[in-house]
Amino acid sequence: MSFARILPAQFCLLLVAVLAMRLGFPLIMIVPLTGMLMVALCIPWAEVRFLMTGVLGLCTLVWAVMTVMRVELRMAYEQPFIRLAAILGGVTLFNAWAAWLLWSSRMACAEEQAETRSATPLAQ
């Protein structure tokens, strides 16, 4: 598993931690949770990767909802909103890409393990 496939997912978890801090959650809860999630990404078990892909998918949904809410708020106050929509839309797409990258790396690891099992002869 390449570290380059895990790095965007870890960055997305940090972005969600920043969003949680912005929404008023205490720092004492966010730092250990984010640290545990980032360490979980380094575990090569397929189940953990599946769970983390789900977490990143939910983060994508949270960012999409946040984007819509913030843009509607800006539009209601007749303030400029296009730059905000572009930035938060980019963060949402980045989260979706990181989830897809983690999912595809999970599938690649499963295929690699299947190939090594079929290539090794059975011990007798």
PDB file of C-alpha atoms in Angstrom:
ATOM      1  CA  MET A   1       0.000   0.000   0.000  1.00  0.00           C
ATOM      2  CA  SER A   2       1.439   3.274  -1.088  1.00  0.00           C
ATOM      3  CA  PHE A   3       1.602   6.076   1.442  1.00  0.00           C
ATOM      4  CA  ALA A   4       0.600   8.468  -1.339  1.00  0.00           C
ATOM      5  CA  ARG A   5      -2.873   6.862  -1.355  1.00  0.00           C
ATOM      6  CA  ILE A   6      -3.312   7.363   2.395  1.00  0.00           C
ATOM      7  CA  LEU A   7      -2.045  10.947   2.637  1.00  0.00           C
ATOM      8  CA  PRO A   8      -5.124  12.643   1.063  1.00  0.00           C
ATOM      9  CA  ALA A   9      -7.400  10.702   3.416  1.00  0.00           C
ATOM     10  CA  GLN A  10      -5.399  11.859   6.425  1.00  0.00           C
ATOM     11  CA  PHE A  11      -5.530  15.444   5.188  1.00  0.00           C
ATOM     12  CA  CYS A  12      -9.315  15.124   4.827  1.00  0.00           C
ATOM     13  CA  LEU A  13      -9.589  13.939   8.426  1.00  0.00           C
ATOM     14  CA  LEU A  14      -7.673  17.014   9.528  1.00  0.00           C
ATOM     15  CA  LEU A  15     -10.048  19.211   7.495  1.00  0.00           C
ATOM     16  CA  VAL A  16     -13.013  17.613   9.245  1.00  0.00           C
ATOM     17  CA  ALA A  17     -11.334  18.267  12.598  1.00  0.00           C
ATOM     18  CA  VAL A  18     -10.978  21.930  11.640  1.00  0.00           C
ATOM     19  CA  LEU A  19     -14.650  22.038  10.649  1.00  0.00           C
ATOM     20  CA  ALA A  20     -15.621  20.482  13.978  1.00  0.00           C
ATOM     21  CA  MET A  21     -13.572  23.097  15.822  1.00  0.00           C
ATOM     22  CA  ARG A  22     -15.257  25.817  13.759  1.00  0.00           C
ATOM     23  CA  LEU A  23     -18.656  24.432  14.763  1.00  0.00           C
ATOM     24  CA  GLY A  24     -17.712  24.651  18.440  1.00  0.00           C
ATOM     25  CA  PHE A  25     -16.626  21.157  19.446  1.00  0.00           C
ATOM     26  CA  PRO A  26     -13.852  21.240  22.058  1.00  0.00           C
ATOM     27  CA  LEU A  27     -10.281  20.659  20.936  1.00  0.00           C
ATOM     28  CA  ILE A  28      -9.758  18.049  23.666  1.00  0.00           C
ATOM     29  CA  MET A  29     -12.202  15.720  21.858  1.00  0.00           C
ATOM     30  CA  ILE A  30     -11.077  16.348  18.294  1.00  0.00           C
ATOM     31  CA  VAL A  31      -7.309  15.845  18.505  1.00  0.00           C
ATOM     32  CA  PRO A  32      -7.299  12.292  19.952  1.00  0.00           C
ATOM     33  CA  LEU A  33     -10.140  11.171  17.689  1.00  0.00           C
ATOM     34  CA  THR A  34      -8.421  12.498  14.581  1.00  0.00           C
ATOM     35  CA  GLY A  35      -5.151  10.900  15.676  1.00  0.00           C
ATOM     36  CA  MET A  36      -6.824   7.519  16.156  1.00  0.00           C
ATOM     37  CA  LEU A  37      -8.501   7.727  12.760  1.00  0.00           C
ATOM     38  CA  MET A  38      -5.208   8.621  11.076  1.00  0.00           C
ATOM     39  CA  VAL A  39      -3.446   5.694  12.759  1.00  0.00           C
ATOM     40  CA  ALA A  40      -6.298   3.395  11.685  1.00  0.00           C
ATOM     41  CA  LEU A  41      -5.551   4.277   8.072  1.00  0.00           C
ATOM     42  CA  CYS A  42      -2.071   2.787   8.438  1.00  0.00           C
ATOM     43  CA  ILE A  43      -3.414  -0.626   9.469  1.00  0.00           C
ATOM     44  CA  PRO A  44      -3.405  -2.919   6.421  1.00  0.00           C
ATOM     45  CA  TRP A  45      -6.638  -4.756   7.284  1.00  0.00           C
ATOM     46  CA  ALA A  46      -9.299  -4.621   4.593  1.00  0.00           C
ATOM     47  CA  GLU A  47     -12.079  -4.134   7.158  1.00  0.00           C
ATOM     48  CA  VAL A  48     -10.431  -1.014   8.567  1.00  0.00           C
ATOM     49  CA  ARG A  49      -9.967   0.373   5.067  1.00  0.00           C
ATOM     50  CA  PHE A  50     -13.640  -0.290   4.334  1.00  0.00           C
ATOM     51  CA  LEU A  51     -14.660   1.525   7.525  1.00  0.00           C
ATOM     52  CA  MET A  52     -12.391   4.474   6.778  1.00  0.00           C
ATOM     53  CA  THR A  53     -13.789   4.722   3.258  1.00  0.00           C
ATOM     54  CA  GLY A  54     -17.242   4.986   4.829  1.00  0.00           C
ATOM     55  CA  VAL A  55     -16.009   7.671   7.231  1.00  0.00           C
ATOM     56  CA  LEU A  56     -14.576   9.682   4.337  1.00  0.00           C
ATOM     57  CA  GLY A  57     -17.827   9.237   2.416  1.00  0.00           C
ATOM     58  CA  LEU A  58     -19.733  10.673   5.371  1.00  0.00           C
ATOM     59  CA  CYS A  59     -17.228  13.529   5.565  1.00  0.00           C
ATOM     60  CA  THR A  60     -17.932  14.256   1.910  1.00  0.00           C
ATOM     61  CA  LEU A  61     -21.630  14.413   2.685  1.00  0.00           C
ATOM     62  CA  VAL A  62     -20.973  16.745   5.645  1.00  0.00           C
ATOM     63  CA  TRP A  63     -18.919  19.082   3.461  1.00  0.00           C
ATOM     64  CA  ALA A  64     -21.617  19.088   0.764  1.00  0.00           C
ATOM     65  CA  VAL A  65     -24.305  20.003   3.302  1.00  0.00           C
ATOM     66  CA  MET A  66     -22.052  22.666   4.799  1.00  0.00           C
ATOM     67  CA  THR A  67     -21.438  24.113   1.337  1.00  0.00           C
ATOM     68  CA  VAL A  68     -25.149  24.389   0.594  1.00  0.00           C
ATOM     69  CA  MET A  69     -25.908  25.905   3.997  1.00  0.00           C
ATOM     70  CA  ARG A  70     -23.147  28.505   3.826  1.00  0.00           C
ATOM     71  CA  VAL A  71     -23.968  29.520   0.242  1.00  0.00           C
ATOM     72  CA  GLU A  72     -27.668  29.887   1.078  1.00  0.00           C
ATOM     73  CA  LEU A  73     -26.752  32.027   4.069  1.00  0.00           C
ATOM     74  CA  ARG A  74     -24.547  34.271   1.951  1.00  0.00           C
ATOM     75  CA  MET A  75     -27.258  34.558  -0.679  1.00  0.00           C
ATOM     76  CA  ALA A  76     -29.834  35.488   1.973  1.00  0.00           C
ATOM     77  CA  TYR A  77     -27.622  38.345   3.174  1.00  0.00           C
ATOM     78  CA  GLU A  78     -26.882  39.364  -0.425  1.00  0.00           C
ATOM     79  CA  GLN A  79     -23.145  38.880   0.004  1.00  0.00           C
ATOM     80  CA  PRO A  80     -20.745  37.447  -2.590  1.00  0.00           C
ATOM     81  CA  PHE A  81     -20.961  33.669  -2.532  1.00  0.00           C
ATOM     82  CA  ILE A  82     -19.271  32.310  -5.656  1.00  0.00           C
ATOM     83  CA  ARG A  83     -15.784  32.132  -4.145  1.00  0.00           C
ATOM     84  CA  LEU A  84     -17.144  30.401  -1.042  1.00  0.00           C
ATOM     85  CA  ALA A  85     -19.031  27.901  -3.202  1.00  0.00           C
ATOM     86  CA  ALA A  86     -15.894  27.204  -5.248  1.00  0.00           C
ATOM     87  CA  ILE A  87     -13.693  26.669  -2.182  1.00  0.00           C
ATOM     88  CA  LEU A  88     -16.108  24.465  -0.269  1.00  0.00           C
ATOM     89  CA  GLY A  89     -17.046  22.623  -3.453  1.00  0.00           C
ATOM     90  CA  GLY A  90     -13.354  21.918  -4.002  1.00  0.00           C
ATOM     91  CA  VAL A  91     -13.016  20.600  -0.458  1.00  0.00           C
ATOM     92  CA  THR A  92     -16.051  18.368  -1.040  1.00  0.00           C
ATOM     93  CA  LEU A  93     -14.580  17.007  -4.264  1.00  0.00           C
ATOM     94  CA  PHE A  94     -11.217  16.478  -2.578  1.00  0.00           C
ATOM     95  CA  ASN A  95     -12.909  14.426   0.144  1.00  0.00           C
ATOM     96  CA  ALA A  96     -14.739  12.348  -2.445  1.00  0.00           C
ATOM     97  CA  TRP A  97     -11.476  11.781  -4.338  1.00  0.00           C
ATOM     98  CA  ALA A  98      -9.679  10.714  -1.152  1.00  0.00           C
ATOM     99  CA  ALA A  99     -12.471   8.241  -0.355  1.00  0.00           C
ATOM    100  CA  TRP A 100     -12.295   6.835  -3.877  1.00  0.00           C
ATOM    101  CA  LEU A 101      -8.513   6.616  -3.667  1.00  0.00           C
ATOM    102  CA  LEU A 102      -8.729   4.715  -0.384  1.00  0.00           C
ATOM    103  CA  TRP A 103     -11.408   2.415  -1.817  1.00  0.00           C
ATOM    104  CA  SER A 104      -9.371   1.660  -4.921  1.00  0.00           C
ATOM    105  CA  SER A 105      -6.265   0.998  -2.813  1.00  0.00           C
ATOM    106  CA  ARG A 106      -8.318  -1.432  -0.717  1.00  0.00           C
ATOM    107  CA  MET A 107      -9.365  -3.253  -3.877  1.00  0.00           C
ATOM    108  CA  ALA A 108      -5.780  -3.283  -5.186  1.00  0.00           C
ATOM    109  CA  CYS A 109      -4.541  -4.777  -1.909  1.00  0.00           C
ATOM    110  CA  ALA A 110      -7.202  -7.491  -2.074  1.00  0.00           C
ATOM    111  CA  GLU A 111      -6.179  -8.377  -5.649  1.00  0.00           C
ATOM    112  CA  GLU A 112      -2.504  -8.417  -4.664  1.00  0.00           C
ATOM    113  CA  GLN A 113      -3.199 -10.754  -1.755  1.00  0.00           C
ATOM    114  CA  ALA A 114      -5.210 -13.077  -4.009  1.00  0.00           C
ATOM    115  CA  GLU A 115      -2.325 -13.211  -6.491  1.00  0.00           C
ATOM    116  CA  THR A 116       0.216 -14.067  -3.791  1.00  0.00           C
ATOM    117  CA  ARG A 117      -2.027 -16.813  -2.437  1.00  0.00           C
ATOM    118  CA  SER A 118      -2.422 -18.392  -5.852  1.00  0.00           C
ATOM    119  CA  ALA A 119       1.285 -18.084  -6.628  1.00  0.00           C
ATOM    120  CA  THR A 120       2.505 -19.875  -3.501  1.00  0.00           C
ATOM    121  CA  PRO A 121       2.331 -23.660  -3.575  1.00  0.00           C
ATOM    122  CA  LEU A 122       0.512 -25.430  -0.806  1.00  0.00           C
ATOM    123  CA  ALA A 123       2.724 -26.783   1.935  1.00  0.00           C
ATOM    124  CA  GLN A 124       2.513 -30.540   2.268  1.00  0.00           C
TER     125      GLN A 124
END
